Short mmCIF file of C-alpha atoms in Angstrom, two decimals:
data_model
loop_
_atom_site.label_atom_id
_atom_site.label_comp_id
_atom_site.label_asym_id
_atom_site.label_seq_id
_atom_site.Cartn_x
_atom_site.Cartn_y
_atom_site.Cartn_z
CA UNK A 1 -153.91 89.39 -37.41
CA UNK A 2 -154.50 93.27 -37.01
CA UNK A 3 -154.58 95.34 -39.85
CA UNK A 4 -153.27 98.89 -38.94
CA UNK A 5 -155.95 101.79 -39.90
CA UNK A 6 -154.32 103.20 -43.28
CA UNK A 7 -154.30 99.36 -45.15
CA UNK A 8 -158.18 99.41 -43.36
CA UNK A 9 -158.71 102.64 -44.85
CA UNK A 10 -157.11 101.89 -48.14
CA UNK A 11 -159.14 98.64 -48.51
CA UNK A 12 -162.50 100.21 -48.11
CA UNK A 13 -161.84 102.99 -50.65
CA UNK A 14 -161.01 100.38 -53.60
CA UNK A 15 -164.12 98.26 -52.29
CA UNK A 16 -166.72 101.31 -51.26
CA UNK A 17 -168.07 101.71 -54.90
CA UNK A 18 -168.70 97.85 -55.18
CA UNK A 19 -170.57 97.50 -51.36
CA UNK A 20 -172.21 101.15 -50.91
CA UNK A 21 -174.73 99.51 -54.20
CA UNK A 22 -175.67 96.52 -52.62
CA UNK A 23 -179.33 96.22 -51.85
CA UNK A 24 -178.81 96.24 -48.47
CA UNK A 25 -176.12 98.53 -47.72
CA UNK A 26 -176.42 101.69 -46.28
CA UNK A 27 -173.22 103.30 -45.18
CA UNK A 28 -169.59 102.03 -45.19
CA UNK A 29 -166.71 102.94 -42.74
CA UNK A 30 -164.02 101.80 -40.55
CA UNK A 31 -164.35 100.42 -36.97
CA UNK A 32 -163.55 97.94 -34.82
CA UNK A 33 -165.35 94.20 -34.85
CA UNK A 34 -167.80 93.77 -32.55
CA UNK A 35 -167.76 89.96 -32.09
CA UNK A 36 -170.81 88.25 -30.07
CA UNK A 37 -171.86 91.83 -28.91
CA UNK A 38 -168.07 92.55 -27.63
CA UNK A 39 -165.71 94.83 -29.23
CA UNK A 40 -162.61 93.08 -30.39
CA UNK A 41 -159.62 95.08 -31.07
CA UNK A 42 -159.47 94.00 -34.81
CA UNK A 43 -159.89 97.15 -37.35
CA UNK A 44 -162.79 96.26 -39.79
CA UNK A 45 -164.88 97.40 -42.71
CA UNK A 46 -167.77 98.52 -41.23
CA UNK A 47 -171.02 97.79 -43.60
CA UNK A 48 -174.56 99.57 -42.33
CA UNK A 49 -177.49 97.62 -43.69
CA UNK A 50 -180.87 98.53 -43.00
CA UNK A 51 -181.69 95.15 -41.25
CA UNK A 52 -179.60 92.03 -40.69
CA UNK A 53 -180.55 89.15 -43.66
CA UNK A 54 -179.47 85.37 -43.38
CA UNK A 55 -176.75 85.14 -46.39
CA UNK A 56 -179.24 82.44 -48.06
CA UNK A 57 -182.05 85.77 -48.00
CA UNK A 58 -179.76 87.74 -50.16
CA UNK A 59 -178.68 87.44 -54.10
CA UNK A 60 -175.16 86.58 -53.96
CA UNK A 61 -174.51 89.68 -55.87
CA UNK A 62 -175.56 91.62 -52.29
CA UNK A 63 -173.68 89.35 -49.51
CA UNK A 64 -170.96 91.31 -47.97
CA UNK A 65 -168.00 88.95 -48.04
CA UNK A 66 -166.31 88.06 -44.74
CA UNK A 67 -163.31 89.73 -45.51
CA UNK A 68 -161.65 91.87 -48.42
CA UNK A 69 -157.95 92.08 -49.08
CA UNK A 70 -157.72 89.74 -46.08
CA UNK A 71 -159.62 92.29 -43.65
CA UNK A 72 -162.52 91.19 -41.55
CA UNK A 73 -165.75 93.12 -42.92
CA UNK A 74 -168.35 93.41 -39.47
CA UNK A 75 -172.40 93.61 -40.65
CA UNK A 76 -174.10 96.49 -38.78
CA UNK A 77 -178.05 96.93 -38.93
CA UNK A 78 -178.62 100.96 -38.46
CA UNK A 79 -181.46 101.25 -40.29
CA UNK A 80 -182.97 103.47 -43.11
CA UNK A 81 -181.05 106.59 -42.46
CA UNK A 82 -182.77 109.52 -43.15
CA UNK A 83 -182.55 113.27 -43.21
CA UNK A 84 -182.49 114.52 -39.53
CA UNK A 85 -186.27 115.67 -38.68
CA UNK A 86 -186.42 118.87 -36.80
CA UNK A 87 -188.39 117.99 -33.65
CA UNK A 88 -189.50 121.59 -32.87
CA UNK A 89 -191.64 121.67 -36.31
CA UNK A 90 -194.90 121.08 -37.41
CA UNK A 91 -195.09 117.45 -38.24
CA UNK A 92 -198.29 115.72 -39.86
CA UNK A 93 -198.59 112.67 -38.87
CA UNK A 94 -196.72 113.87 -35.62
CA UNK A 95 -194.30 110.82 -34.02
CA UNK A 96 -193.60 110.13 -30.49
CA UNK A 97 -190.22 112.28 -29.75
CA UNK A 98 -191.43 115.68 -31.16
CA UNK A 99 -192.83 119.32 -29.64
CA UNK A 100 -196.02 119.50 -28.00
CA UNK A 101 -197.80 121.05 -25.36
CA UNK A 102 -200.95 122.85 -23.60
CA UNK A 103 -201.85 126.83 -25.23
CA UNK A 104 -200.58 127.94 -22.41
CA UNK A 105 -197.34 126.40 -21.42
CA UNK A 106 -194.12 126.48 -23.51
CA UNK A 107 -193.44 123.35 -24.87
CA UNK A 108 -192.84 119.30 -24.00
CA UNK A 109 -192.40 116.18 -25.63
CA UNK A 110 -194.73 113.94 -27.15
CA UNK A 111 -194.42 110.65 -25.86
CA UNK A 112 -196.11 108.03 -27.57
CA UNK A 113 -199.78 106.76 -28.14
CA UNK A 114 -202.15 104.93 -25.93
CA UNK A 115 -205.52 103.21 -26.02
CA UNK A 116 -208.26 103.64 -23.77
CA UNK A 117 -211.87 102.81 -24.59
CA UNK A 118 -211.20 101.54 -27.80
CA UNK A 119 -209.54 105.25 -28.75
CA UNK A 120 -206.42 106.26 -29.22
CA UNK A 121 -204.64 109.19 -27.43
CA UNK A 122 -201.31 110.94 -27.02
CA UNK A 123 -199.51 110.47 -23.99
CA UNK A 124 -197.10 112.64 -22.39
CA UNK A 125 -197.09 114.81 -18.66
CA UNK A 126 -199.53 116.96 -16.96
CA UNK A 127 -197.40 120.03 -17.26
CA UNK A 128 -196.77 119.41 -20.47
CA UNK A 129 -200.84 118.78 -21.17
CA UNK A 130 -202.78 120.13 -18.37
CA UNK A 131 -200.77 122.79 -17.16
CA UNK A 132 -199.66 121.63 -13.80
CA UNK A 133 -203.54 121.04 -13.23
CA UNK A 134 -204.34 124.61 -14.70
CA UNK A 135 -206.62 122.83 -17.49
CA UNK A 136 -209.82 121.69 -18.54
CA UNK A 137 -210.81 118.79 -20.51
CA UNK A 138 -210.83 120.16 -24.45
CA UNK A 139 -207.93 122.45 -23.95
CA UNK A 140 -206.37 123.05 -27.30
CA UNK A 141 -202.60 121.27 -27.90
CA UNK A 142 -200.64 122.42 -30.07
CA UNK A 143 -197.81 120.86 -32.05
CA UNK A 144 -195.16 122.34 -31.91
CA UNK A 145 -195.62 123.46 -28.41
CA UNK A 146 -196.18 127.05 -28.26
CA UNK A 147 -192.06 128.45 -27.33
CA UNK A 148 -191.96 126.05 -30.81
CA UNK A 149 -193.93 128.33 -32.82
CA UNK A 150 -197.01 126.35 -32.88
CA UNK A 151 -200.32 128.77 -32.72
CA UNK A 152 -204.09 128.78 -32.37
CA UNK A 153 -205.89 127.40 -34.81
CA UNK A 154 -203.15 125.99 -37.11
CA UNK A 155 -200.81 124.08 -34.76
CA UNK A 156 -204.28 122.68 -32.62
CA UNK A 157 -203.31 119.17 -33.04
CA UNK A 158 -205.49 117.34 -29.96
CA UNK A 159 -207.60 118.14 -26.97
CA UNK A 160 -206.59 117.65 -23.55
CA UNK A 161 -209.04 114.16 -22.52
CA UNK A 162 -207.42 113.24 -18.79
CA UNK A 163 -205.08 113.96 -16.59
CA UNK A 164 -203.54 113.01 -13.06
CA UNK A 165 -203.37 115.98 -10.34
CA UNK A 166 -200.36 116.79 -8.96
CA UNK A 167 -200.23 117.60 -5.38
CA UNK A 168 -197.97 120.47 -4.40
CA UNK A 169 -196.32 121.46 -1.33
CA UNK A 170 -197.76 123.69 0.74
CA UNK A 171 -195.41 125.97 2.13
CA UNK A 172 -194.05 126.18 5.26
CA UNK A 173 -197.09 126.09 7.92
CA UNK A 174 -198.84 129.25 8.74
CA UNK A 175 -200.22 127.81 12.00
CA UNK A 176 -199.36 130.28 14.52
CA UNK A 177 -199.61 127.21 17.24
CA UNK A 178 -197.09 125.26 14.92
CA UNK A 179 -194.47 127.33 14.76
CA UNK A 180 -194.64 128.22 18.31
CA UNK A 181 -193.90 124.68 19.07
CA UNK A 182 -191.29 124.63 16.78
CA UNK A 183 -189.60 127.70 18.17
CA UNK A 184 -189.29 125.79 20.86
CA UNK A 185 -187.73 122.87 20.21
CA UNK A 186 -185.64 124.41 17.96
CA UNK A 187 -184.12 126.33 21.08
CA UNK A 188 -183.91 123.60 22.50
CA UNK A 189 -182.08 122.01 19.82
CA UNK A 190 -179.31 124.97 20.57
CA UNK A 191 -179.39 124.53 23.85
CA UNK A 192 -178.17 121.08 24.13
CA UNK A 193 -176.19 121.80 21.39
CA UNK A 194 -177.75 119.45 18.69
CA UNK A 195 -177.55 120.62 15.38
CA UNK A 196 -180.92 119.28 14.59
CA UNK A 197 -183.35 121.81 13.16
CA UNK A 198 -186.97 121.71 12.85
CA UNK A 199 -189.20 122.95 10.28
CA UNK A 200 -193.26 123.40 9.80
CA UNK A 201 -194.84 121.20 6.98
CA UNK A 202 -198.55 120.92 6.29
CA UNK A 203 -198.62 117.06 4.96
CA UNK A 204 -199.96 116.78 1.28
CA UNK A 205 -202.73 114.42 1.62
CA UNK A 206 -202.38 111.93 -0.81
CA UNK A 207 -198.40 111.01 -2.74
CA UNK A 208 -198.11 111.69 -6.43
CA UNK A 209 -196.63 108.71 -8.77
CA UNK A 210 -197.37 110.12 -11.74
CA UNK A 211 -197.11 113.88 -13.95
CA UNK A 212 -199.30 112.61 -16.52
CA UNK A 213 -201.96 113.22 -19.10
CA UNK A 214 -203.72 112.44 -22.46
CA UNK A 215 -205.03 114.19 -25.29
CA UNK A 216 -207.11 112.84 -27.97
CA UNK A 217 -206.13 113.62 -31.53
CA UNK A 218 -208.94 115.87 -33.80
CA UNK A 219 -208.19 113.34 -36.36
CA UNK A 220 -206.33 109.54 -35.85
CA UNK A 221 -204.31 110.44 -39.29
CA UNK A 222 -202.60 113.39 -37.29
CA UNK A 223 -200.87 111.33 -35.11
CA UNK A 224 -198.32 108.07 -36.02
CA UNK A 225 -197.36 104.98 -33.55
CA UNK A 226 -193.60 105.35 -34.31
CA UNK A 227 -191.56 107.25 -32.10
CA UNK A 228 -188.55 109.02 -33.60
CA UNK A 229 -185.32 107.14 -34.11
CA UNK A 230 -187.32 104.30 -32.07
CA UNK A 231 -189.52 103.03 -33.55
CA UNK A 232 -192.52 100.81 -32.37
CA UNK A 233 -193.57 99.81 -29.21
CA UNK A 234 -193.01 95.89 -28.44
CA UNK A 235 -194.75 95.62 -25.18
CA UNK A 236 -194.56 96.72 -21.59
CA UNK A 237 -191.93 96.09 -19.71
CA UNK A 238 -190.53 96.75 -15.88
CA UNK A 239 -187.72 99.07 -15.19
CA UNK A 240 -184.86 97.77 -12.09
CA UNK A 241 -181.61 98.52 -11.04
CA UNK A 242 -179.97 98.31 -14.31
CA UNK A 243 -181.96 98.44 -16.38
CA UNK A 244 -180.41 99.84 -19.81
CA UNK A 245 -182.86 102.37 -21.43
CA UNK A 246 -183.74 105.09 -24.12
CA UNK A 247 -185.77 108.27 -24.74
CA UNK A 248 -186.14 110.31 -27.90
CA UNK A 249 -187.16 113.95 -27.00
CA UNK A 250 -187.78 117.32 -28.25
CA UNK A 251 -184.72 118.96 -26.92
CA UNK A 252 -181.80 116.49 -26.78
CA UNK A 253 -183.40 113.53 -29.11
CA UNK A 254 -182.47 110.33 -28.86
CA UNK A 255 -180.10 109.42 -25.62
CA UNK A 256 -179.60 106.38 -23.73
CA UNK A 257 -178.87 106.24 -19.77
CA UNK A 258 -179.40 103.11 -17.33
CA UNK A 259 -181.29 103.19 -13.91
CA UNK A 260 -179.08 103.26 -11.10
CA UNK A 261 -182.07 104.03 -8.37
CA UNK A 262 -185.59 102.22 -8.13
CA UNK A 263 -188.01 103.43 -5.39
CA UNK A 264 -186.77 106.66 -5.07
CA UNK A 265 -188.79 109.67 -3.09
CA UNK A 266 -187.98 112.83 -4.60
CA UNK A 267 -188.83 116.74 -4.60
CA UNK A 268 -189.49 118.32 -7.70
CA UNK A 269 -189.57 121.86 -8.31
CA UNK A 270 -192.54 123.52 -10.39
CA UNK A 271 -191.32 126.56 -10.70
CA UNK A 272 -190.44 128.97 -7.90
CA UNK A 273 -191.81 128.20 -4.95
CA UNK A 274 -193.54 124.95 -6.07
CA UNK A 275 -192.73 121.54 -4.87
CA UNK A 276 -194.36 118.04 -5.57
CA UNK A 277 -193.27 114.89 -4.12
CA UNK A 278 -193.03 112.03 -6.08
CA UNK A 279 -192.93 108.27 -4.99
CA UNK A 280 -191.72 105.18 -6.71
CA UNK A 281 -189.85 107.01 -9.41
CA UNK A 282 -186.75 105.49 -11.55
CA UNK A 283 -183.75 107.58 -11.30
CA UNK A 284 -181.25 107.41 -14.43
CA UNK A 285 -178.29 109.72 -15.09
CA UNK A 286 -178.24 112.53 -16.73
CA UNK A 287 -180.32 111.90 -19.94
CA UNK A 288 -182.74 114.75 -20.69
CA UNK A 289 -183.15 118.74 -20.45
CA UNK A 290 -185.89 121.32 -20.41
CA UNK A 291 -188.51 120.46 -23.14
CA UNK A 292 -187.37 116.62 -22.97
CA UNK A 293 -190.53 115.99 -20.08
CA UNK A 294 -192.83 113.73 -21.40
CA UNK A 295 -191.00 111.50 -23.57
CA UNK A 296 -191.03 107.78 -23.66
CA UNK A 297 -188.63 105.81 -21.92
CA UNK A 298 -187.87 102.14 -23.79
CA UNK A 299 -185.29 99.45 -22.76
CA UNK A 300 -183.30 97.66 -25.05
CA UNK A 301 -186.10 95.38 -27.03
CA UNK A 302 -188.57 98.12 -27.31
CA UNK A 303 -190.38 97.60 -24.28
CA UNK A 304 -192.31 101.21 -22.52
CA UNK A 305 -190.91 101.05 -19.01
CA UNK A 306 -191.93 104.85 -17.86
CA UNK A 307 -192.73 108.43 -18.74
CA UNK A 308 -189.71 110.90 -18.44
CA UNK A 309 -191.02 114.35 -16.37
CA UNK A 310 -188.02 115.55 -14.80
CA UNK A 311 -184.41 115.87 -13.84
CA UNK A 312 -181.27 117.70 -12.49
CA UNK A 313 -177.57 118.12 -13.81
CA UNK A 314 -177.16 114.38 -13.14
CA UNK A 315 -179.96 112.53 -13.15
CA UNK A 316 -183.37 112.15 -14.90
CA UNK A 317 -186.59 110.85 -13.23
CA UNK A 318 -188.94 108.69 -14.64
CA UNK A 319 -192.72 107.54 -13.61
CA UNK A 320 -192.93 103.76 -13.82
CA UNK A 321 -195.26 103.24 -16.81
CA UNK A 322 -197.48 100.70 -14.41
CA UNK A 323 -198.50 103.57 -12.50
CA UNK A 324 -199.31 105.95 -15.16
CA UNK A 325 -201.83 103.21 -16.94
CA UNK A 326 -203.17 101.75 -13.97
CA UNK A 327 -203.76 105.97 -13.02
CA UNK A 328 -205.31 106.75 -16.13
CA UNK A 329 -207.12 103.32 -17.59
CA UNK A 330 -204.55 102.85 -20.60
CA UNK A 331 -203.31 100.53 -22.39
CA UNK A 332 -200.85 100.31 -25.23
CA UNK B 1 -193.68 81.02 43.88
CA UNK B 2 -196.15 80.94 41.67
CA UNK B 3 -195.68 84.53 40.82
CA UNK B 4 -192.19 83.79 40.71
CA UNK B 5 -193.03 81.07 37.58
CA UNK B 6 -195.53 83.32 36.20
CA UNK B 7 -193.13 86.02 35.65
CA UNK B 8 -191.00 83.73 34.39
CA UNK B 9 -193.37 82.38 31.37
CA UNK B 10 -193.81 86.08 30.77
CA UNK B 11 -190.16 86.74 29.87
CA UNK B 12 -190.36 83.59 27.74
CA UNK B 13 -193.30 84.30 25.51
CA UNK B 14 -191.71 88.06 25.44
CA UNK B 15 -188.73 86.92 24.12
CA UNK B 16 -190.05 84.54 22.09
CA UNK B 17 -191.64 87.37 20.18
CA UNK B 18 -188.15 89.08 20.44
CA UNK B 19 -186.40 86.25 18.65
CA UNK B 20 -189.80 86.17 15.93
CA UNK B 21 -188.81 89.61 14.97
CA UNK B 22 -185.29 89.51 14.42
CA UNK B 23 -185.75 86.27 12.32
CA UNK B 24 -187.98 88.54 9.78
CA UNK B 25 -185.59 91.51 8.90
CA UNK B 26 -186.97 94.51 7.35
CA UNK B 27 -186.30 94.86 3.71
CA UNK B 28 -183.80 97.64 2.71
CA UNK B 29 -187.37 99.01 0.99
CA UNK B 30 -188.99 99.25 4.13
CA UNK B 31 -186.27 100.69 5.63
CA UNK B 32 -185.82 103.42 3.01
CA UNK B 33 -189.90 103.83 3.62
CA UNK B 34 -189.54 104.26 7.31
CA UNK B 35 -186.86 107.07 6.97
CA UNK B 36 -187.31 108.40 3.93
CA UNK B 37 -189.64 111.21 5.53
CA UNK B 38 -187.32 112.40 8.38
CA UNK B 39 -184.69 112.80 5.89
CA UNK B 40 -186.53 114.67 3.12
CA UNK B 41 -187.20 116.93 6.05
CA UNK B 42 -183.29 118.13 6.45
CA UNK B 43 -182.47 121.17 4.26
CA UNK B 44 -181.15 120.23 0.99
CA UNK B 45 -182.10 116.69 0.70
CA UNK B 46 -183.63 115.85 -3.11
CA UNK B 47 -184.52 112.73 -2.72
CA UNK B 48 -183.98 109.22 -1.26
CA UNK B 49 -184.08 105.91 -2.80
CA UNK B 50 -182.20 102.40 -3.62
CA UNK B 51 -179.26 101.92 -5.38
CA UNK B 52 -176.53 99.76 -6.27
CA UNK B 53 -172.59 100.60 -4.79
CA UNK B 54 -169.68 100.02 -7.21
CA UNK B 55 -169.76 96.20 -5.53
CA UNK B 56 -172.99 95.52 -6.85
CA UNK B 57 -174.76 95.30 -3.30
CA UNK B 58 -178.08 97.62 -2.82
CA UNK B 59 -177.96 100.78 -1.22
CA UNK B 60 -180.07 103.21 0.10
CA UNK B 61 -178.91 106.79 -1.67
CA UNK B 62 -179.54 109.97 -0.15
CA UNK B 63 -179.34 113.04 -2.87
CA UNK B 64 -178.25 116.52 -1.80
CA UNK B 65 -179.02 119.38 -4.23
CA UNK B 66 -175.35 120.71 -3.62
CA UNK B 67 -172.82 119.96 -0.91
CA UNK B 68 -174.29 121.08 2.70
CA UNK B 69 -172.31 119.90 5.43
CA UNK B 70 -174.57 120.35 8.46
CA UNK B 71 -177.30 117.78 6.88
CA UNK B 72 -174.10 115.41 5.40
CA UNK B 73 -173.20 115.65 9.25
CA UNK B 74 -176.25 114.73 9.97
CA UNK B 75 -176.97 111.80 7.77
CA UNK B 76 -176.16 108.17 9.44
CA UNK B 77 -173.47 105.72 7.52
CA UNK B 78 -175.37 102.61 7.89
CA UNK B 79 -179.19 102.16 8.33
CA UNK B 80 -180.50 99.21 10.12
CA UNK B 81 -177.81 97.04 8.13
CA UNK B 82 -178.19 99.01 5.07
CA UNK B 83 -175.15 101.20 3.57
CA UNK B 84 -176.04 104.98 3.24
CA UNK B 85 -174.30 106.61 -0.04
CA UNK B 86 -174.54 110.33 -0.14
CA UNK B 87 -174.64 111.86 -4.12
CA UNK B 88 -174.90 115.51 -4.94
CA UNK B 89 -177.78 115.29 -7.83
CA UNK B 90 -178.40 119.12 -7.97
CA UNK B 91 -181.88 120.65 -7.56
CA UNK B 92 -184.55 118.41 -9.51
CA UNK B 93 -186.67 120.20 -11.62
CA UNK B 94 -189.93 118.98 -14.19
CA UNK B 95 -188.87 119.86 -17.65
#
C-alpha cells in the first residue's frame, strides 16, 4: 500500500533521532523505493549509509528495519559525505577533478594519475599542460591553474614530462595556382547553377586522436590516486554507443552524460582562427564547460574510458583513453 | 566465334567480381570514413560520426554549428544504405 508524503514525513521525524546514530547511517530523508535498480512509486524512508553491509555484518542495534510504522525504509550507499572541496584551491595532496594548468595558460582540470616507467605522473590535455604545443619539457604547473590564483613558486606543483602535438589547420591555401583553380570551378558551380562551393585547404599531414600530456609531480606525496567525488580507478575500460559515463571537473564537478556518437571526426576551435581535427573521438551531451578539459571520464564501475578536452552547448568530446596510452606509453 | 565466346567469359568473370562486391557491404564505419572529408569541407559542418536514432539502429550524424540551410540542402538523406541525421551541436571548442 502507498503511504501519502505527510504520514512518510511524520514517520521519519519520530524515527530520525533513533536511525541518524546508527553506525552506518549517514543521512535520512524521504523518497521513493528503488526496487532491483527501478524506481517504484512507493514513498519510503530513505537511509544513506556510507557502504551497503549484509544485515549479519551489522550489530542488531545498527540494522535499519524493513519498515517503520508500516512504511518501507529503502538502504542507500552515498558515501562519507563531506564538506564540499573548492576545486579552484590549493589542494595538498591534489585529487583528480581539481585546477591545474601550464604558467602560461589559464586553467584546466586535473585528470587522474598514470604510470610510465615505473613513475607516476598527472594526466590531463596538452592545452591544459603544454600549451597547445607552446611548451618545453620542465615547464612549471601550477595548482590551481593560474586564472585560479595559483603562482610561481608556491602553486609549482609538477613539471611538464610529455606531451602529444596537436596539428592545426592551416588556413585557407595561399597558393596563388590553388585558388585560381578554384575560382574556376566555383564559377562554374554558378553557372550550371549548383550550389556547390569550393574552398582551398592545405591537408594537415598526420590526424590528431589525442590533446594530451603528463607532468611529473616534484614530490609523489603532492599528488593522491582518488579523483573527487569518484573515487579510484578500477581498470580500463572501452567507451560505445551507450555507454553511461562520469567526469568530475574543475568548473562544473561531478556530472554524468552517456555517449550517443563513437567514431566521430570533428573540428575544434583553439582559439580564433585555430582549428584541429580530431579522429575517433566519443561524443556525449552536454556535460562539461570551460576549465572542465582534461578531466577523467569513468563509466559506471569505475572503469577510465577517455580524457575530456572539449565541447559545445550540447555535446562534450572525449579522446578514447586507448589512444592517449598507447600515444604516450602509460599505463594506469 | 571464338571472339564471340571470349567476350563472353569476360562478362562472366566481370560480373562475377560484381556479385563478390555486393556480397561484402561496406560497414556504416567505412562509409562515414569515405565521406566524412567531403562533408567536413561544406561551411558549417562540426563534425561527423555514428550514432544511434530514437529506434535504436546506427546512424551516421552530421553536426552543424548552427542551422545553415544551403549545406542542410546539400547534405544526402541516406548514405549507401545508411540513415543521415542532421543535429545542430554549436561550434566545438577545447576547454
Amino acid at each position: 500500500m502507498a503511504h501519502d508524503l505527510d504520514s512518510v514525513r511524520a514517520a521519519l521525524v519520530k524515527s530520525r533521532s533513533r536511525l541518524l546514530p546508527q553506525s552506518n547511517v549517514v543521512a535520512t530523508g524521504v523518497g521513493y523505493k528503488v526496487t532491483r535498480g527501478r524506481k517504484t512509486d512507493a514513498l519510503s524512508i530513505v537511509c544513506s549509509v556510507t557502504r551497503k553491509l549484509a544485515l549479519r555484518e551489522l550489530a542488531p542495534r545498527d540494522q535499519v528495519p524493513a519498515n517503520i510504522d508500516g512504511i518501507p525504509t529503502d538502504v542507500v550507499a552515498t558515501g562519507v559525505i563531506r564538506a564540499f572541496q573548492e576545486r579552484t584551491a590549493r589542494l595538498r595532496p591534489a585529487p583528480g577533478g581539481v585546477s591545474i594548468g601550464h604558467r602560461d595558460i589559464t586553467a584546466g582540470t586535473l585528470g587522474c594519475l598514470v604510470r610510465k616507467g615505473g613513475q607516476t605522473f598527472i594526466l590531463s590535455n596538452n592545452h591544459v599542460l603544454a600549451n597547445s604545443n607552446d611548451a618545453m619539457r620542465g615547464d612549471a604547473i601550477l595548482q590551481p591553474g593560474p586564472v585560479d590564483g595559483g603562482r610561481f613558486p608556491g602553486d609549482h606543483i609538477a613539471a611538464l614530462e610529455d606531451f602529444v602535438p596537436i596539428t592545426f589547420l592551416e588556413p585557407p591555401s595561399e597558393c596563388q595556382f590553388a585558388r585560381g583553380v578554384i575560382a574556376v570551378l566555383n564559377a562554374g558551380c554558378q553557372l550550371i547553377g549548383s550550389r556547390t562551393r569550393y574552398r582551398t585547404v592545405n591537408i594537415q599531414a598526420t590526424e590528431n586522436r589525442v590533446d594530451a600530456a603528463i607532468a611529473r609531480p616534484l614530490e609523489p606525496a603532492l599528488v593522491k590516486k582518488d579523483i573527487l567525488e569518484i573515487g579510484t580507478i578500477s581498470g580500463l575500460g572501452t567507451g560505445s554507443l551507450g555507454t553511461a559515463v562520469r567526469k568530475s571537473g574543475r568548473t562544473t564537478g561531478l556530472t554524468a552524460g552517456e555517449v550517443l556518437q563513437v567514431d566521430v571526426t570533428v573540428n575544434v576551435q583553439y582559439g580564433p582562427g585555430r582549428t584541429a581535427q580530431f579522429s575517433d573521438q566519443l561524443l556525449a551531451g552536454p556535460m562539461s564547460q570551460g576549465g572542465d578539459s582534461g578531466s577523467a571520464v569513468l563509466d559506471h564501475n569505475n572503469r577510465l574510458i577517455g580524457l575530456l578536452f572539449a565541447g559545445s552547448e550540447n555535446s562534450t568530446i572525449i579522446n578514447r583513453i586507448e589512444h592517449v596510452f598507447s600515444e604516450l606509453g602509460l599505463t594506469l | 566465334m571464338k571472339r564471340a565466346v571470349a567476350a563472353l567469359m569476360v562478362l562472366l568473370i566481370s560480373s562475377i567480381g560484381l556479385g563478390g562486391e555486393r556480397a561484402m557491404p561496406e560497414t556504416i564505419h567505412e562509409v562515414k570514413a569515405k565521406h566524412a572529408p567531403r562533408f567536413l569541407a561544406l561551411p558549417g559542418v562540426v563534425s561527423v560520426g555514428v550514432g544511434r536514432d530514437a529506434g535504436g539502429a546506427e546512424v551516421i550524424v552530421i553536426g552543424l554549428d548552427r542551422a545553415r540551410p544551403e549545406t542542410q540542402a546539400s547534405l544526402p538523406a541516406q548514405l549507401e544504405g545508411y540513415a543521415v541525421r542532421v543535429q545542430f551541436i554549436g561550434a566545438v571548442k577545447a576547454q
